Amino acid sequence: MAVADYKAPSTVSEAVSLLASAQMKAKVMAGGTDLIIQSKSQTAEPLLVVDLKRIETMKDYQLTDEGLSLGPAMCCAEFTALEDVKAVYPGLTEAAYLIGSTQVQGRASVGGNLCNSSPAADTIPALIANGAQCVIEGPDGDRTVPVEDFVTGVGKNCLAANEILKRIVIPRPAPGTADAYLRFIPRTEMDIAVAGAGVSVTLDADGTCTAARVGIGAVAPTAMLVPAAAAALVGTKLDDTALEAAAKAASEASNPITDRRGTVEFRRHVVGVLVKRAAKIAQSRAQG
Amino acid sequence: MSEAQDYKYIGQRTIRPDGFDKVTGRASYGADLSLPGMIWGKTLRSPHAHARITRLDTSKAEAMPGVLAVAVHSDFAAVSDEAIQAGEGSANLIDLASNILAKNKVLYHGHAVAAVAAKTEALAEQALALIEVEYEVLPPVMTALAAMAADAPVLHDDMFTTGLEETPDKASNIANRVEFKIGDVEAGFAEADVIVEGTYKTPTCHQGYIEPHACTVRYDEDGQSMIWCCTQGHFDVRTSTAKLLGMELSKLKVVASEIGGGFGGKTTVYQEPVALILSKKSGRPVKMVMDRDEVQLATGPTSASHNWVKIGARKDGTITAMQGKFIYEAGAFKGSPVMMGCMTAFTPYEVPNLYAEGFDVVVNKPKVAAYRAPGAPQGEFAAEMAVNELAAKLGMDPIELRLKNAAKEGTQTIYGPKFKRVGLVECLEAARDSEHYKAALAENQGRGVASGFWFNVGGQSSVVINMNPDGTGTIVEGSPDIGGSRASMQMMAAEELGIPLEKLKPIVADTEMLAYSQGTGGSRTTFATGMAVIEAAQDVVRQLKERAAALWNVTAEQVDYADGVAYNTAGEDKMTCAEICSKADRTGGQITGRGNINARGAGPSFAVHICDLEVDPETGKTDVIRYTAIQDAGKAIHPSYVEGQLQGGAVQGIGWALNEEYVYSPEGKLENMGFLDYRIPVASDLPMIDTVVIEVPNAFHPFGVRGVGESGIIPPLAAVGTAAANAIGTHVTELPLSPPRVLKLVQEKG
Ligand SMILES: Cc1cc2nc3c(=O)[nH]c(=O)nc-3n(C[C@H](O)[C@H](O)[C@H](O)COP(=O)(O)OP(=O)(O)OC[C@H]3O[C@@H](n4cnc5c(N)ncnc54)[C@H](O)[C@@H]3O)c2cc1C
């Protein structure tokens, strides 16, 4: 792809119609930290870039009793600085905080991370753990899809070429709920997850887990929800046996590949360890 | 030279003369020169690890509008089977030509096949796609052991193993065998109470300099030409390029840009001769800039190795014999640094019986280039790991074991000379007495120590100091400044001349302004170019005295010179350096000092490192939690830059030990190009590397300097390897200690 044209509309509908009427391949751009790199690939196919960063509703947020409604193009630097959001979804905040570096976070967005749909994207397991929904606008109006169904393959999602993710909506968690996200990388930063796990747990007054969601990343073609891992936690006090069972369920649900970043056995094992550790962090946050 | 001598500048932490340009971004690097009418060169690279080129047709590319030239192997001048100076080793011209543009076979993924120059980068890129190449794909040979197998596919059917008693009549992937020995190892092992032995493997690693190779060149109608490039040795770029193009040295000017790292990898040529061919053909200046993938694919790396080591010792820790078989990958063409591996592996020890045998083996990977103490880290990793195993087996402290057997003044080395004064014992004592070595460790933590030896080199350096009429001067040197050497040159000259540092400006001159100077490599610049600077400064002082004598009507012998002032010992007169310079017009014209030397007497630098490392037993992740690098600098001219070398060496060695490696597919394709998946450590990965600079002066240098650039990369491999082994409670025999490998070690230990 080679960037041949650039448009910066001021509303989502305008952006959608630019996509619908484009005479060449068209892509929307949030931070561009994935898109710009991809546009430098060998083929010279012309590309229209539709910049979302001039659309105010793509960058704002509301946190209400209902939950969080997030403009998907808000950059991670801004997102991770939202103390009110962090208080409710600390795991999602820490996932966004892991992306790249300070410089990268000045551009990169949660929506871009989701729409790029890499199996290793850090925010996706955290979004899944929080039961996030994607609000999508297309020429025929809006539709809503849960994050775990939004991603469909390596770099693939359910968006049509003329659709835009216009909102990420996350329900307000029940009292006694907290989340956590952990990833494994060989370095400390500037790396891509070899495995990732987002866990949300709800505890009752005596510390028993009444609900849980577990999302895992980088260990299958898409990040995925692991109901069996959640089931292993529900009804327990997140004791070692329950945590081991959740870890085992996550390892079993994973379907990794061997590549330059890790082997099948390594990823399977490590994703379980991450689920266990993230559950413990979520637990202490929920109690805290 | 007394150790306690007072210096005015030597040993100070002065501000580096190139600092402003670098922090403001004004400094010009390899890719920063553009010329009027300049066009862009791009390289077509092999997608295969091993293949015969059955057809190469560039006509469609040549016919494409905007394309001004194409270069292929046959554009090189006929070169002879000759070795030329390249960094710390030598390069064979025929191999060099076939490496930078493949002849009839491609020998690694990324091997350059042809190059195109076009009006824009994009056009050049498009033209590459029009070059038609047909390959007969051959089975790749990806490790030295596979390459040595009797039925292995042979990379070069005209290569016959040298260094054997009889030259074989069958072509082989083993280019050369070397052997070094003293005493009788069998007898030594017979005397031993304890024997350890093991096989230790290291991966293919890249130097990882941040700046990709880049050049801008111009070939004029009258046969005059110019290369601007980032290199560690522009005089050597001139030699190689002139040979490859059949040019006289005077027709080729090479200018060294500022350099964004080299670590040995920028001591050879890749694009420069090709760009010059493209410029000659097109009549236009040509620029070529590699991208990161190309850097990883076709430049560097260093040898992967497979080394067997055996050590015998008496119960009291006296080592009676050390033996090793070192197998190093050369990449696609002969010339791995295995000989240096053999020469260095056991050299930190005084042992009467030593035997080292080395094999230089070609494989379908890029031709290796020098990398910081080339050949030493691999062999010393094996030896140091085994020494630590020996210490464990003897129940002895590993530093005490080393002290008991440490090389010192008078020790016979395996490679010939006896050591003059060296500082290994001092380094070991500093390690033993350090607070670090005594600190307690927690669960899942381990400690490792290792030593490292590197020769350091001297060689040819030329320096001119031009004094100005106001008493300021320019130090003109020919060694590209990679680690702050201009500051050291400035300090040494100021010390000799007795004038303020800021009166002297050090510059790196191009190949027309100065006589031949060897490149920056072998830790030679502060030592050898420093000696040339001192000689040039002394030449200036001699002339200052003569000029003052002429003004006072006395003989030069009657003039003393100290702290920048000349004194008439026959009277009361005195004159500053600036005053003498301002009157130079009256005493015979301006003053130039010269130093053209071939420096001998480089002082070896020993290093000892201590590493504390923590292992996460559930994930195999390692964390270096504390690290101390101790090294003998002889004399630290600029302590900050010496410390920087120690830290930089440690960091590269730690990266080598923990995560760096070339990952190949079964077909021999490199799978981890780029810094995302070729993991050098980032700043947040490591703790502050503590340094201890030991100063045991080198008697051959006026200030006692030993080179410090290289030894520091040697100990980390075994220090980290041993720390990990101790943290897990197991043996480590293979690098890198990436999380999957460490997790496996943990799980196998159970
Ligand atoms: C140095 C570096 C380090 C990185 N480290 C990490 C890391 O640690 N973890 C990680 O997960 N990622 C990492 N990334 C990848 C990248 O930064 C993230 O995926 C980032 O969140 C992408 O956001 P963006 O806003 O830049 O997306 P963009 O590049 O703008 O878009 C990405 C893709 O999504 C599409 N898109 C964007 N927004 C929308 C929308 N609202 N509707 C429809 N389609 C949309 C674009 O068309 C494009 O295809 C790194 C990237 C770099 C360059």
GROMACS .gro file of C-alpha atoms and ligand atoms in nm, chain A residues 1 19 26-38 50-53 58 71-76 95-101 104-105 107-118 120-124 135-137 150 155 157 159-160 163-168 181 183 185 189-193, chain B residues 676, ligand 1:
model
  128
    1MET     CA    1   0.000   0.000   0.000
   19LEU     CA    2  -1.521   0.487   0.303
   26ALA     CA    3  -0.956   0.303   0.204
   27LYS     CA    4  -0.857   0.264   0.567
   28VAL     CA    5  -0.943   0.466   0.871
   29MET     CA    6  -0.659   0.580   1.090
   30ALA     CA    7  -0.666   0.641   1.462
   31GLY     CA    8  -0.309   0.670   1.593
   32GLY     CA    9  -0.162   0.511   1.283
   33THR     CA   10   0.094   0.314   1.484
   34ASP     CA   11  -0.015  -0.004   1.310
   35LEU     CA   12  -0.151   0.147   0.990
   36ILE     CA   13   0.155   0.349   0.893
   37ILE     CA   14   0.379   0.047   0.931
   38GLN     CA   15   0.141  -0.169   0.730
   50VAL     CA   16  -0.936   0.858   0.661
   51ASP     CA   17  -0.810   1.016   0.981
   52LEU     CA   18  -1.040   0.976   1.282
   53LYS     CA   19  -0.851   1.205   1.515
   58MET     CA   20  -1.403   0.938   1.861
   71GLY     CA   21  -1.429   0.705   2.193
   72PRO     CA   22  -1.206   0.438   2.037
   73ALA     CA   23  -0.950   0.679   1.893
   74MET     CA   24  -0.853   0.838   2.225
   75CYS     CA   25  -0.478   0.792   2.255
   76CYS     CA   26  -0.351   0.558   2.524
   95ALA     CA   27  -0.321  -0.320   2.929
   96ALA     CA   28  -0.330   0.012   2.745
   97TYR     CA   29  -0.030   0.126   2.944
   98LEU     CA   30   0.172  -0.166   2.812
   99ILE     CA   31   0.140  -0.068   2.448
  100GLY     CA   32   0.475   0.031   2.303
  101SER     CA   33   0.635   0.316   2.488
  104VAL     CA   34   0.386   0.523   2.093
  105GLN     CA   35   0.112   0.583   2.349
  107ARG     CA   36  -0.069   0.816   1.922
  108ALA     CA   37  -0.186   0.459   1.973
  109SER     CA   38  -0.548   0.402   2.072
  110VAL     CA   39  -0.751   0.125   2.231
  111GLY     CA   40  -0.982   0.122   1.928
  112GLY     CA   41  -0.687   0.089   1.692
  113ASN     CA   42  -0.550  -0.195   1.900
  114LEU     CA   43  -0.888  -0.370   1.880
  115CYS     CA   44  -0.948  -0.303   1.509
  116ASN     CA   45  -0.598  -0.409   1.413
  117SER     CA   46  -0.707  -0.740   1.566
  118SER     CA   47  -0.363  -0.884   1.625
  120ALA     CA   48  -0.124  -1.041   2.060
  121ALA     CA   49  -0.303  -0.706   2.107
  122ASP     CA   50  -0.281  -0.618   2.472
  123THR     CA   51  -0.614  -0.450   2.531
  124ILE     CA   52  -0.831  -0.721   2.374
  135VAL     CA   53  -2.065  -0.020   1.865
  136ILE     CA   54  -2.019  -0.016   1.490
  137GLU     CA   55  -2.153   0.237   1.241
  150PHE     CA   56  -1.564  -0.888   1.698
  155GLY     CA   57  -0.567  -0.939   1.178
  157ASN     CA   58  -1.255  -0.873   1.249
  159LEU     CA   59  -1.600  -0.490   1.029
  160ALA     CA   60  -1.707  -0.446   0.668
  163GLU     CA   61  -1.787   0.026   0.877
  164ILE     CA   62  -1.627   0.209   1.165
  165LEU     CA   63  -1.597   0.118   1.529
  166LYS     CA   64  -1.748   0.425   1.685
  167ARG     CA   65  -1.777   0.337   2.051
  168ILE     CA   66  -1.643   0.085   2.297
  181TYR     CA   67  -0.418  -0.783   3.289
  183ARG     CA   68   0.131  -1.027   2.957
  185ILE     CA   69   0.736  -1.067   2.711
  189GLU     CA   70   0.899  -0.308   2.724
  190MET     CA   71   0.891  -0.247   2.349
  191ASP     CA   72   0.786  -0.603   2.286
  192ILE     CA   73   0.487  -0.805   2.179
  193ALA     CA   74   0.297  -1.039   2.406
  964LEU     CA   75   1.120  -0.637   1.779
 1039LIG     C1   76   0.695   0.053   1.856
 1039LIG     C2   77   0.558  -0.009   1.869
 1039LIG     C3   78   0.531  -0.083   1.981
 1039LIG     C4   79   0.406  -0.142   1.995
 1039LIG     N1   80   0.381  -0.213   2.109
 1039LIG     C5   81   0.260  -0.270   2.124
 1039LIG     C6   82   0.229  -0.343   2.243
 1039LIG     O1   83   0.311  -0.352   2.335
 1039LIG     N2   84   0.107  -0.401   2.254
 1039LIG     C7   85   0.015  -0.393   2.154
 1039LIG     O2   86  -0.092  -0.449   2.169
 1039LIG     N3   87   0.041  -0.323   2.040
 1039LIG     C8   88   0.160  -0.263   2.024
 1039LIG     N4   89   0.186  -0.192   1.909
 1039LIG     C9   90   0.086  -0.188   1.802
 1039LIG    C10   91  -0.002  -0.063   1.803
 1039LIG     O3   92   0.064   0.047   1.859
 1039LIG    C11   93  -0.132  -0.086   1.877
 1039LIG     O4   94  -0.202  -0.191   1.818
 1039LIG    C12   95  -0.217   0.041   1.882
 1039LIG     O5   96  -0.313   0.029   1.983
 1039LIG    C13   97  -0.287   0.070   1.752
 1039LIG     O6   98  -0.362   0.187   1.767
 1039LIG     P1   99  -0.365   0.303   1.659
 1039LIG     O7  100  -0.459   0.404   1.708
 1039LIG     O8  101  -0.231   0.353   1.631
 1039LIG     O9  102  -0.419   0.222   1.534
 1039LIG     P2  103  -0.410   0.254   1.379
 1039LIG    O10  104  -0.276   0.218   1.329
 1039LIG    O11  105  -0.459   0.390   1.351
 1039LIG    O12  106  -0.516   0.150   1.326
 1039LIG    C14  107  -0.495   0.011   1.335
 1039LIG    C15  108  -0.596  -0.060   1.244
 1039LIG    O13  109  -0.727  -0.044   1.294
 1039LIG    C16  110  -0.809   0.025   1.202
 1039LIG     N5  111  -0.889   0.117   1.282
 1039LIG    C17  112  -0.843   0.203   1.375
 1039LIG     N6  113  -0.945   0.264   1.436
 1039LIG    C18  114  -1.057   0.216   1.380
 1039LIG    C19  115  -1.194   0.240   1.402
 1039LIG     N7  116  -1.236   0.325   1.497
 1039LIG     N8  117  -1.283   0.175   1.326
 1039LIG    C20  118  -1.243   0.088   1.233
 1039LIG     N9  119  -1.113   0.058   1.209
 1039LIG    C21  120  -1.022   0.123   1.283
 1039LIG    C22  121  -0.716   0.092   1.105
 1039LIG    O14  122  -0.775   0.107   0.978
 1039LIG    C23  123  -0.601  -0.006   1.103
 1039LIG    O15  124  -0.630  -0.112   1.017
 1039LIG    C24  125   0.309  -0.130   1.894
 1039LIG    C25  126   0.338  -0.056   1.780
 1039LIG    C26  127   0.462   0.005   1.767
 1039LIG    C27  128   0.490   0.086   1.645
   0.00000   0.00000   0.00000
